[in-house]
Amino acid sequence: MESLSSEQRDELQAFLKDWLRHAGRTQADLRRALHAGSIRMPVLIDVLAGTYAQGGINGLAAQLCAIEERWQQEEDWQGDEQASSSSDPFGQLDLLLREIRSDSDG
């Protein structure tokens, strides 16, 4: 496959910045998702350029969609955790009480 042109790299960078802003994510989040060595945008672009070189625009789109899906699952999971703790305000106290009782029994 071919590599990204300078213009394509600039467009990808602008897209990533908008995407991260709208998703409420940071370059550090993207670095973790890409397993990149740095949060610097040129490094992130290089990683994605490697994806483009191997799989073309379809591979690049698939990778970004997979990251978006993973982030959405994380948000859903965190939302479920917050909902369960807010629906049972004494849940944490119950856990603490059980732990204290088990410590005093043993």
Coordinates of C-alpha atoms in Angstrom, one line a residue:
M1 CA 0.0 0.0 0.0
E2 CA 1.0 3.6 -0.2
S3 CA 1.8 6.1 2.5
L4 CA -0.1 9.1 3.6
S5 CA 0.8 12.3 1.8
S6 CA 1.6 15.5 3.8
E7 CA -1.8 16.8 3.1
Q8 CA -3.5 13.6 4.2
R9 CA -1.4 13.7 7.4
D10 CA -2.6 17.2 8.1
E11 CA -6.2 16.2 7.4
L12 CA -5.9 13.2 9.7
Q13 CA -4.5 15.4 12.5
A14 CA -7.3 17.8 12.2
F15 CA -9.8 15.0 12.2
L16 CA -8.2 13.4 15.3
K17 CA -8.3 16.6 17.2
D18 CA -12.0 17.1 16.4
W19 CA -12.8 13.5 17.2
L20 CA -11.0 13.6 20.5
R21 CA -12.7 16.8 21.5
H22 CA -16.1 15.5 20.6
A23 CA -15.5 12.2 22.3
G24 CA -14.3 13.9 25.5
R25 CA -10.9 12.1 25.1
T26 CA -7.3 13.2 25.1
Q27 CA -4.2 12.4 23.1
A28 CA -3.2 10.3 26.1
D29 CA -6.3 8.2 25.7
L30 CA -5.5 7.7 22.0
R31 CA -1.9 6.9 22.8
R32 CA -3.1 4.1 25.1
A33 CA -5.5 2.8 22.5
L34 CA -2.8 2.7 19.8
H35 CA -0.1 1.5 22.1
A36 CA 2.0 4.4 20.9
G37 CA 5.3 5.5 22.5
S38 CA 4.2 9.1 23.1
I39 CA 1.1 11.3 23.3
R40 CA 2.6 13.7 20.8
M41 CA 0.4 14.1 17.7
P42 CA 3.2 13.3 15.2
V43 CA 3.9 10.0 16.9
L44 CA 0.2 9.2 16.9
I45 CA -0.1 10.1 13.2
D46 CA 3.0 7.9 12.5
V47 CA 1.3 4.9 14.2
L48 CA -1.9 5.5 12.1
A49 CA 0.1 6.0 9.0
G50 CA 1.5 2.5 9.6
T51 CA -2.0 1.2 9.7
Y52 CA -2.8 3.0 6.5
A53 CA 0.3 1.6 4.8
Q54 CA -0.8 -1.9 5.7
G55 CA -4.6 -1.8 5.3
G56 CA -5.3 1.4 3.4
I57 CA -8.1 3.7 4.3
N58 CA -10.3 0.7 5.2
G59 CA -7.8 -0.5 7.7
L60 CA -7.4 3.0 9.2
A61 CA -11.2 3.5 9.5
A62 CA -11.6 0.0 11.0
Q63 CA -8.9 0.8 13.7
L64 CA -10.5 4.1 14.6
C65 CA -14.0 2.5 14.7
A66 CA -12.7 -0.2 17.0
I67 CA -11.1 2.4 19.3
E68 CA -14.4 4.4 19.4
E69 CA -16.3 1.2 20.2
R70 CA -13.9 0.3 23.0
W71 CA -14.3 3.8 24.5
Q72 CA -18.0 3.5 24.3
Q73 CA -18.0 0.2 26.1
E74 CA -15.8 1.7 28.8
E75 CA -18.2 4.6 29.2
D76 CA -21.2 2.2 29.4
W77 CA -19.4 0.1 32.0
Q78 CA -18.5 3.2 34.1
G79 CA -22.1 4.4 33.8
D80 CA -23.4 1.0 35.0
E81 CA -21.0 1.2 38.0
Q82 CA -22.1 4.7 38.9
A83 CA -25.8 3.7 38.5
S84 CA -25.4 0.7 40.8
S85 CA -23.6 2.7 43.4
S86 CA -26.0 5.6 43.3
S87 CA -29.0 3.2 43.4
D88 CA -27.6 1.6 46.6
P89 CA -26.1 4.5 48.6
F90 CA -25.3 2.2 51.4
G91 CA -23.6 -0.4 49.3
Q92 CA -20.1 0.8 50.1
L93 CA -21.0 0.9 53.8
D94 CA -22.3 -2.7 53.6
L95 CA -19.1 -3.8 52.1
L96 CA -17.1 -2.1 54.8
L97 CA -19.2 -3.6 57.5
R98 CA -18.8 -7.1 56.1
E99 CA -15.1 -6.6 56.0
I100 CA -15.0 -5.4 59.6
R101 CA -17.0 -8.3 60.7
S102 CA -14.8 -10.8 58.9
D103 CA -11.7 -9.2 60.4
S104 CA -13.2 -9.4 63.9
D105 CA -14.3 -13.1 63.4
G106 CA -11.0 -14.3 62.1

